[in-house]
Amino acid sequence: MRRISPKAMKALWVVHVCVSGIWMGSELSMLVLALVAGVAQRAALLGLWFAIGTLGAISGACVAITILVALVYGVLTPWGFSKHRWVMTKWVMLLITFAVGVGVILRAIGANIRLLLADSGAQLAVNAAVANNQRLIAGLEVLVVATLVAMVAIAKVRPWDRSKKATAF
């Protein structure tokens, strides 16, 4: 089995932390903007949804990079994918978060942008669909942010790890 050098391991860790921080920031920003979109004036909605869509694209790229980093960790480190339960738990949470983000949130954001671009002004059906998507996105963003916080906590505390490296906050 190939091993990763200590310098490469540090570089990989820096990439992981930076990308994860950007991912967390983009998800928090999407949550705030989705909540603001629920009370925004009609004229501001399209701009808000374009901003949310841009953040969604950034978040999606961060998730993809995080998955690649996790694959490198899994292949090139002695602990692999499943030696520690906390690593496996983070893997499952990562994949679920990715599926929710790409499968539901980004599609709902795109639907809102398309509806608002096609809207001629005061169509009640469009307004209701945009509002429903907004509530769905805001609710799922709460779950995504909570999952990311849980992933950070698991990485820090390592609840199933009895080694000295596992620390409390």
mmCIF file with all atom_site columns, C-alpha atoms in Angstrom:
data_model
loop_
_atom_site.group_PDB
_atom_site.id
_atom_site.type_symbol
_atom_site.label_atom_id
_atom_site.label_alt_id
_atom_site.label_comp_id
_atom_site.label_asym_id
_atom_site.label_entity_id
_atom_site.label_seq_id
_atom_site.pdbx_PDB_ins_code
_atom_site.Cartn_x
_atom_site.Cartn_y
_atom_site.Cartn_z
_atom_site.occupancy
_atom_site.B_iso_or_equiv
_atom_site.pdbx_formal_charge
_atom_site.auth_seq_id
_atom_site.auth_comp_id
_atom_site.auth_asym_id
_atom_site.auth_atom_id
_atom_site.pdbx_PDB_model_num
ATOM 1   C CA . MET A 1 1   ? 0.000   0.000  0.000   1.00 0.00 ? 1   MET A CA 1
ATOM 2   C CA . ARG A 1 2   ? 1.296   3.436  -0.901  1.00 0.00 ? 2   ARG A CA 1
ATOM 3   C CA . ARG A 1 3   ? 1.696   6.007  1.837   1.00 0.00 ? 3   ARG A CA 1
ATOM 4   C CA . ILE A 1 4   ? 1.544   9.751  1.647   1.00 0.00 ? 4   ILE A CA 1
ATOM 5   C CA . SER A 1 5   ? 4.581   11.745 2.803   1.00 0.00 ? 5   SER A CA 1
ATOM 6   C CA . PRO A 1 6   ? 4.274   13.972 5.885   1.00 0.00 ? 6   PRO A CA 1
ATOM 7   C CA . LYS A 1 7   ? 4.657   17.152 3.791   1.00 0.00 ? 7   LYS A CA 1
ATOM 8   C CA . ALA A 1 8   ? 1.992   16.016 1.342   1.00 0.00 ? 8   ALA A CA 1
ATOM 9   C CA . MET A 1 9   ? -0.220  15.055 4.278   1.00 0.00 ? 9   MET A CA 1
ATOM 10  C CA . LYS A 1 10  ? 0.080   18.575 5.710   1.00 0.00 ? 10  LYS A CA 1
ATOM 11  C CA . ALA A 1 11  ? -0.662  20.115 2.327   1.00 0.00 ? 11  ALA A CA 1
ATOM 12  C CA . LEU A 1 12  ? -3.678  17.862 1.930   1.00 0.00 ? 12  LEU A CA 1
ATOM 13  C CA . TRP A 1 13  ? -4.879  18.795 5.412   1.00 0.00 ? 13  TRP A CA 1
ATOM 14  C CA . VAL A 1 14  ? -4.547  22.517 4.578   1.00 0.00 ? 14  VAL A CA 1
ATOM 15  C CA . VAL A 1 15  ? -6.575  22.014 1.385   1.00 0.00 ? 15  VAL A CA 1
ATOM 16  C CA . HIS A 1 16  ? -9.172  20.052 3.350   1.00 0.00 ? 16  HIS A CA 1
ATOM 17  C CA . VAL A 1 17  ? -9.524  22.724 6.056   1.00 0.00 ? 17  VAL A CA 1
ATOM 18  C CA . CYS A 1 18  ? -9.623  25.644 3.591   1.00 0.00 ? 18  CYS A CA 1
ATOM 19  C CA . VAL A 1 19  ? -12.133 24.024 1.263   1.00 0.00 ? 19  VAL A CA 1
ATOM 20  C CA . SER A 1 20  ? -14.279 22.898 4.195   1.00 0.00 ? 20  SER A CA 1
ATOM 21  C CA . GLY A 1 21  ? -14.263 26.445 5.569   1.00 0.00 ? 21  GLY A CA 1
ATOM 22  C CA . ILE A 1 22  ? -15.343 27.863 2.213   1.00 0.00 ? 22  ILE A CA 1
ATOM 23  C CA . TRP A 1 23  ? -18.033 25.172 1.999   1.00 0.00 ? 23  TRP A CA 1
ATOM 24  C CA . MET A 1 24  ? -19.342 26.022 5.465   1.00 0.00 ? 24  MET A CA 1
ATOM 25  C CA . GLY A 1 25  ? -19.324 29.741 4.670   1.00 0.00 ? 25  GLY A CA 1
ATOM 26  C CA . SER A 1 26  ? -21.164 29.290 1.394   1.00 0.00 ? 26  SER A CA 1
ATOM 27  C CA . GLU A 1 27  ? -23.804 27.089 3.050   1.00 0.00 ? 27  GLU A CA 1
ATOM 28  C CA . LEU A 1 28  ? -24.329 29.606 5.870   1.00 0.00 ? 28  LEU A CA 1
ATOM 29  C CA . SER A 1 29  ? -24.588 32.414 3.312   1.00 0.00 ? 29  SER A CA 1
ATOM 30  C CA . MET A 1 30  ? -27.093 30.411 1.256   1.00 0.00 ? 30  MET A CA 1
ATOM 31  C CA . LEU A 1 31  ? -29.172 29.842 4.386   1.00 0.00 ? 31  LEU A CA 1
ATOM 32  C CA . VAL A 1 32  ? -29.212 33.542 5.277   1.00 0.00 ? 32  VAL A CA 1
ATOM 33  C CA . LEU A 1 33  ? -30.035 34.602 1.711   1.00 0.00 ? 33  LEU A CA 1
ATOM 34  C CA . ALA A 1 34  ? -32.786 31.966 1.433   1.00 0.00 ? 34  ALA A CA 1
ATOM 35  C CA . LEU A 1 35  ? -34.325 33.314 4.636   1.00 0.00 ? 35  LEU A CA 1
ATOM 36  C CA . VAL A 1 36  ? -34.031 36.895 3.352   1.00 0.00 ? 36  VAL A CA 1
ATOM 37  C CA . ALA A 1 37  ? -35.647 35.835 0.056   1.00 0.00 ? 37  ALA A CA 1
ATOM 38  C CA . GLY A 1 38  ? -38.698 34.796 2.041   1.00 0.00 ? 38  GLY A CA 1
ATOM 39  C CA . VAL A 1 39  ? -39.362 38.400 3.041   1.00 0.00 ? 39  VAL A CA 1
ATOM 40  C CA . ALA A 1 40  ? -37.706 40.285 0.158   1.00 0.00 ? 40  ALA A CA 1
ATOM 41  C CA . GLN A 1 41  ? -39.508 42.637 -2.177  1.00 0.00 ? 41  GLN A CA 1
ATOM 42  C CA . ARG A 1 42  ? -40.410 41.240 -5.561  1.00 0.00 ? 42  ARG A CA 1
ATOM 43  C CA . ALA A 1 43  ? -37.831 43.378 -7.393  1.00 0.00 ? 43  ALA A CA 1
ATOM 44  C CA . ALA A 1 44  ? -34.948 41.963 -5.341  1.00 0.00 ? 44  ALA A CA 1
ATOM 45  C CA . LEU A 1 45  ? -35.857 38.286 -5.667  1.00 0.00 ? 45  LEU A CA 1
ATOM 46  C CA . LEU A 1 46  ? -34.124 37.508 -8.946  1.00 0.00 ? 46  LEU A CA 1
ATOM 47  C CA . GLY A 1 47  ? -30.839 39.020 -7.740  1.00 0.00 ? 47  GLY A CA 1
ATOM 48  C CA . LEU A 1 48  ? -31.083 37.109 -4.478  1.00 0.00 ? 48  LEU A CA 1
ATOM 49  C CA . TRP A 1 49  ? -31.675 33.811 -6.265  1.00 0.00 ? 49  TRP A CA 1
ATOM 50  C CA . PHE A 1 50  ? -28.755 34.450 -8.640  1.00 0.00 ? 50  PHE A CA 1
ATOM 51  C CA . ALA A 1 51  ? -26.534 35.089 -5.576  1.00 0.00 ? 51  ALA A CA 1
ATOM 52  C CA . ILE A 1 52  ? -27.831 31.916 -3.933  1.00 0.00 ? 52  ILE A CA 1
ATOM 53  C CA . GLY A 1 53  ? -27.206 29.992 -7.157  1.00 0.00 ? 53  GLY A CA 1
ATOM 54  C CA . THR A 1 54  ? -23.628 31.292 -7.322  1.00 0.00 ? 54  THR A CA 1
ATOM 55  C CA . LEU A 1 55  ? -23.035 30.240 -3.728  1.00 0.00 ? 55  LEU A CA 1
ATOM 56  C CA . GLY A 1 56  ? -24.585 26.861 -4.558  1.00 0.00 ? 56  GLY A CA 1
ATOM 57  C CA . ALA A 1 57  ? -22.067 26.402 -7.380  1.00 0.00 ? 57  ALA A CA 1
ATOM 58  C CA . ILE A 1 58  ? -19.207 27.309 -5.015  1.00 0.00 ? 58  ILE A CA 1
ATOM 59  C CA . SER A 1 59  ? -20.579 24.893 -2.432  1.00 0.00 ? 59  SER A CA 1
ATOM 60  C CA . GLY A 1 60  ? -20.879 22.116 -5.031  1.00 0.00 ? 60  GLY A CA 1
ATOM 61  C CA . ALA A 1 61  ? -17.259 22.620 -6.104  1.00 0.00 ? 61  ALA A CA 1
ATOM 62  C CA . CYS A 1 62  ? -16.143 22.524 -2.466  1.00 0.00 ? 62  CYS A CA 1
ATOM 63  C CA . VAL A 1 63  ? -18.038 19.277 -1.893  1.00 0.00 ? 63  VAL A CA 1
ATOM 64  C CA . ALA A 1 64  ? -16.409 17.729 -4.964  1.00 0.00 ? 64  ALA A CA 1
ATOM 65  C CA . ILE A 1 65  ? -12.939 18.778 -3.763  1.00 0.00 ? 65  ILE A CA 1
ATOM 66  C CA . THR A 1 66  ? -13.728 17.462 -0.272  1.00 0.00 ? 66  THR A CA 1
ATOM 67  C CA . ILE A 1 67  ? -14.738 14.101 -1.734  1.00 0.00 ? 67  ILE A CA 1
ATOM 68  C CA . LEU A 1 68  ? -11.482 13.965 -3.731  1.00 0.00 ? 68  LEU A CA 1
ATOM 69  C CA . VAL A 1 69  ? -9.437  14.829 -0.639  1.00 0.00 ? 69  VAL A CA 1
ATOM 70  C CA . ALA A 1 70  ? -11.317 12.158 1.323   1.00 0.00 ? 70  ALA A CA 1
ATOM 71  C CA . LEU A 1 71  ? -10.580 9.614  -1.409  1.00 0.00 ? 71  LEU A CA 1
ATOM 72  C CA . VAL A 1 72  ? -6.873  10.480 -1.261  1.00 0.00 ? 72  VAL A CA 1
ATOM 73  C CA . TYR A 1 73  ? -6.964  10.138 2.525   1.00 0.00 ? 73  TYR A CA 1
ATOM 74  C CA . GLY A 1 74  ? -8.736  6.794  2.174   1.00 0.00 ? 74  GLY A CA 1
ATOM 75  C CA . VAL A 1 75  ? -6.276  5.378  -0.336  1.00 0.00 ? 75  VAL A CA 1
ATOM 76  C CA . LEU A 1 76  ? -2.974  6.853  0.837   1.00 0.00 ? 76  LEU A CA 1
ATOM 77  C CA . THR A 1 77  ? -3.233  6.798  4.628   1.00 0.00 ? 77  THR A CA 1
ATOM 78  C CA . PRO A 1 78  ? -2.815  3.851  6.984   1.00 0.00 ? 78  PRO A CA 1
ATOM 79  C CA . TRP A 1 79  ? -6.318  4.232  8.411   1.00 0.00 ? 79  TRP A CA 1
ATOM 80  C CA . GLY A 1 80  ? -8.020  3.989  5.012   1.00 0.00 ? 80  GLY A CA 1
ATOM 81  C CA . PHE A 1 81  ? -11.774 4.318  4.763   1.00 0.00 ? 81  PHE A CA 1
ATOM 82  C CA . SER A 1 82  ? -13.048 2.238  7.614   1.00 0.00 ? 82  SER A CA 1
ATOM 83  C CA . LYS A 1 83  ? -10.452 1.661  10.332  1.00 0.00 ? 83  LYS A CA 1
ATOM 84  C CA . HIS A 1 84  ? -12.067 4.320  12.528  1.00 0.00 ? 84  HIS A CA 1
ATOM 85  C CA . ARG A 1 85  ? -15.827 4.624  12.946  1.00 0.00 ? 85  ARG A CA 1
ATOM 86  C CA . TRP A 1 86  ? -15.647 8.412  13.109  1.00 0.00 ? 86  TRP A CA 1
ATOM 87  C CA . VAL A 1 87  ? -14.053 8.508  9.619   1.00 0.00 ? 87  VAL A CA 1
ATOM 88  C CA . MET A 1 88  ? -16.763 6.240  8.219   1.00 0.00 ? 88  MET A CA 1
ATOM 89  C CA . THR A 1 89  ? -19.455 8.365  9.884   1.00 0.00 ? 89  THR A CA 1
ATOM 90  C CA . LYS A 1 90  ? -18.051 11.502 8.265   1.00 0.00 ? 90  LYS A CA 1
ATOM 91  C CA . TRP A 1 91  ? -17.984 9.705  4.887   1.00 0.00 ? 91  TRP A CA 1
ATOM 92  C CA . VAL A 1 92  ? -21.662 8.812  5.161   1.00 0.00 ? 92  VAL A CA 1
ATOM 93  C CA . MET A 1 93  ? -22.561 12.352 6.260   1.00 0.00 ? 93  MET A CA 1
ATOM 94  C CA . LEU A 1 94  ? -20.511 13.812 3.392   1.00 0.00 ? 94  LEU A CA 1
ATOM 95  C CA . LEU A 1 95  ? -22.237 11.691 0.766   1.00 0.00 ? 95  LEU A CA 1
ATOM 96  C CA . ILE A 1 96  ? -25.711 12.422 2.162   1.00 0.00 ? 96  ILE A CA 1
ATOM 97  C CA . THR A 1 97  ? -24.947 16.147 2.233   1.00 0.00 ? 97  THR A CA 1
ATOM 98  C CA . PHE A 1 98  ? -23.713 15.973 -1.359  1.00 0.00 ? 98  PHE A CA 1
ATOM 99  C CA . ALA A 1 99  ? -26.856 14.147 -2.482  1.00 0.00 ? 99  ALA A CA 1
ATOM 100 C CA . VAL A 1 100 ? -29.154 16.659 -0.756  1.00 0.00 ? 100 VAL A CA 1
ATOM 101 C CA . GLY A 1 101 ? -27.181 19.640 -2.049  1.00 0.00 ? 101 GLY A CA 1
ATOM 102 C CA . VAL A 1 102 ? -26.926 18.568 -5.668  1.00 0.00 ? 102 VAL A CA 1
ATOM 103 C CA . GLY A 1 103 ? -30.081 16.490 -5.892  1.00 0.00 ? 103 GLY A CA 1
ATOM 104 C CA . VAL A 1 104 ? -32.525 18.853 -4.214  1.00 0.00 ? 104 VAL A CA 1
ATOM 105 C CA . ILE A 1 105 ? -31.144 22.264 -3.249  1.00 0.00 ? 105 ILE A CA 1
ATOM 106 C CA . LEU A 1 106 ? -29.418 23.161 -6.537  1.00 0.00 ? 106 LEU A CA 1
ATOM 107 C CA . ARG A 1 107 ? -32.413 21.969 -8.546  1.00 0.00 ? 107 ARG A CA 1
ATOM 108 C CA . ALA A 1 108 ? -34.802 24.068 -6.459  1.00 0.00 ? 108 ALA A CA 1
ATOM 109 C CA . ILE A 1 109 ? -32.548 27.120 -6.840  1.00 0.00 ? 109 ILE A CA 1
ATOM 110 C CA . GLY A 1 110 ? -32.488 26.620 -10.618 1.00 0.00 ? 110 GLY A CA 1
ATOM 111 C CA . ALA A 1 111 ? -36.268 26.212 -10.665 1.00 0.00 ? 111 ALA A CA 1
ATOM 112 C CA . ASN A 1 112 ? -36.703 29.496 -8.791  1.00 0.00 ? 112 ASN A CA 1
ATOM 113 C CA . ILE A 1 113 ? -34.411 31.341 -11.193 1.00 0.00 ? 113 ILE A CA 1
ATOM 114 C CA . ARG A 1 114 ? -36.262 29.915 -14.217 1.00 0.00 ? 114 ARG A CA 1
ATOM 115 C CA . LEU A 1 115 ? -39.648 30.779 -12.710 1.00 0.00 ? 115 LEU A CA 1
ATOM 116 C CA . LEU A 1 116 ? -38.609 34.339 -11.921 1.00 0.00 ? 116 LEU A CA 1
ATOM 117 C CA . LEU A 1 117 ? -37.047 34.861 -15.360 1.00 0.00 ? 117 LEU A CA 1
ATOM 118 C CA . ALA A 1 118 ? -40.213 33.625 -17.072 1.00 0.00 ? 118 ALA A CA 1
ATOM 119 C CA . ASP A 1 119 ? -42.552 35.559 -14.749 1.00 0.00 ? 119 ASP A CA 1
ATOM 120 C CA . SER A 1 120 ? -44.307 38.573 -16.221 1.00 0.00 ? 120 SER A CA 1
ATOM 121 C CA . GLY A 1 121 ? -45.086 40.136 -12.859 1.00 0.00 ? 121 GLY A CA 1
ATOM 122 C CA . ALA A 1 122 ? -47.904 39.027 -10.637 1.00 0.00 ? 122 ALA A CA 1
ATOM 123 C CA . GLN A 1 123 ? -48.646 35.399 -11.461 1.00 0.00 ? 123 GLN A CA 1
ATOM 124 C CA . LEU A 1 124 ? -49.884 33.799 -8.268  1.00 0.00 ? 124 LEU A CA 1
ATOM 125 C CA . ALA A 1 125 ? -48.823 30.302 -9.332  1.00 0.00 ? 125 ALA A CA 1
ATOM 126 C CA . VAL A 1 126 ? -45.226 31.455 -9.880  1.00 0.00 ? 126 VAL A CA 1
ATOM 127 C CA . ASN A 1 127 ? -45.221 33.306 -6.557  1.00 0.00 ? 127 ASN A CA 1
ATOM 128 C CA . ALA A 1 128 ? -46.479 30.200 -4.746  1.00 0.00 ? 128 ALA A CA 1
ATOM 129 C CA . ALA A 1 129 ? -43.932 27.921 -6.457  1.00 0.00 ? 129 ALA A CA 1
ATOM 130 C CA . VAL A 1 130 ? -41.051 30.292 -5.648  1.00 0.00 ? 130 VAL A CA 1
ATOM 131 C CA . ALA A 1 131 ? -42.217 30.547 -2.024  1.00 0.00 ? 131 ALA A CA 1
ATOM 132 C CA . ASN A 1 132 ? -42.491 26.748 -1.730  1.00 0.00 ? 132 ASN A CA 1
ATOM 133 C CA . ASN A 1 133 ? -39.000 26.281 -3.164  1.00 0.00 ? 133 ASN A CA 1
ATOM 134 C CA . GLN A 1 134 ? -37.686 28.992 -0.835  1.00 0.00 ? 134 GLN A CA 1
ATOM 135 C CA . ARG A 1 135 ? -39.068 27.188 2.215   1.00 0.00 ? 135 ARG A CA 1
ATOM 136 C CA . LEU A 1 136 ? -37.671 23.867 0.986   1.00 0.00 ? 136 LEU A CA 1
ATOM 137 C CA . ILE A 1 137 ? -34.220 25.368 0.387   1.00 0.00 ? 137 ILE A CA 1
ATOM 138 C CA . ALA A 1 138 ? -34.135 27.188 3.733   1.00 0.00 ? 138 ALA A CA 1
ATOM 139 C CA . GLY A 1 139 ? -35.183 24.033 5.599   1.00 0.00 ? 139 GLY A CA 1
ATOM 140 C CA . LEU A 1 140 ? -32.630 21.854 3.839   1.00 0.00 ? 140 LEU A CA 1
ATOM 141 C CA . GLU A 1 141 ? -29.903 24.454 4.348   1.00 0.00 ? 141 GLU A CA 1
ATOM 142 C CA . VAL A 1 142 ? -30.559 24.283 8.093   1.00 0.00 ? 142 VAL A CA 1
ATOM 143 C CA . LEU A 1 143 ? -30.027 20.513 7.894   1.00 0.00 ? 143 LEU A CA 1
ATOM 144 C CA . VAL A 1 144 ? -26.890 20.860 5.758   1.00 0.00 ? 144 VAL A CA 1
ATOM 145 C CA . VAL A 1 145 ? -25.350 23.432 8.119   1.00 0.00 ? 145 VAL A CA 1
ATOM 146 C CA . ALA A 1 146 ? -26.218 21.252 11.129  1.00 0.00 ? 146 ALA A CA 1
ATOM 147 C CA . THR A 1 147 ? -24.612 18.263 9.385   1.00 0.00 ? 147 THR A CA 1
ATOM 148 C CA . LEU A 1 148 ? -21.455 20.262 8.647   1.00 0.00 ? 148 LEU A CA 1
ATOM 149 C CA . VAL A 1 149 ? -21.236 21.378 12.282  1.00 0.00 ? 149 VAL A CA 1
ATOM 150 C CA . ALA A 1 150 ? -21.684 17.753 13.360  1.00 0.00 ? 150 ALA A CA 1
ATOM 151 C CA . MET A 1 151 ? -18.913 16.678 10.969  1.00 0.00 ? 151 MET A CA 1
ATOM 152 C CA . VAL A 1 152 ? -16.542 19.247 12.482  1.00 0.00 ? 152 VAL A CA 1
ATOM 153 C CA . ALA A 1 153 ? -17.489 18.092 15.984  1.00 0.00 ? 153 ALA A CA 1
ATOM 154 C CA . ILE A 1 154 ? -16.918 14.442 15.060  1.00 0.00 ? 154 ILE A CA 1
ATOM 155 C CA . ALA A 1 155 ? -13.515 15.271 13.564  1.00 0.00 ? 155 ALA A CA 1
ATOM 156 C CA . LYS A 1 156 ? -12.526 17.188 16.694  1.00 0.00 ? 156 LYS A CA 1
ATOM 157 C CA . VAL A 1 157 ? -13.964 14.927 19.403  1.00 0.00 ? 157 VAL A CA 1
ATOM 158 C CA . ARG A 1 158 ? -13.663 11.560 17.612  1.00 0.00 ? 158 ARG A CA 1
ATOM 159 C CA . PRO A 1 159 ? -16.339 10.004 19.798  1.00 0.00 ? 159 PRO A CA 1
ATOM 160 C CA . TRP A 1 160 ? -15.380 6.394  19.102  1.00 0.00 ? 160 TRP A CA 1
ATOM 161 C CA . ASP A 1 161 ? -11.617 6.940  19.266  1.00 0.00 ? 161 ASP A CA 1
ATOM 162 C CA . ARG A 1 162 ? -9.869  6.258  22.564  1.00 0.00 ? 162 ARG A CA 1
ATOM 163 C CA . SER A 1 163 ? -6.477  7.628  21.479  1.00 0.00 ? 163 SER A CA 1
ATOM 164 C CA . LYS A 1 164 ? -4.818  10.687 22.960  1.00 0.00 ? 164 LYS A CA 1
ATOM 165 C CA . LYS A 1 165 ? -5.398  12.609 19.733  1.00 0.00 ? 165 LYS A CA 1
ATOM 166 C CA . ALA A 1 166 ? -9.135  12.713 20.378  1.00 0.00 ? 166 ALA A CA 1
ATOM 167 C CA . THR A 1 167 ? -9.869  15.910 22.251  1.00 0.00 ? 167 THR A CA 1
ATOM 168 C CA . ALA A 1 168 ? -12.848 17.726 23.593  1.00 0.00 ? 168 ALA A CA 1
ATOM 169 C CA . PHE A 1 169 ? -13.729 21.249 22.571  1.00 0.00 ? 169 PHE A CA 1
#
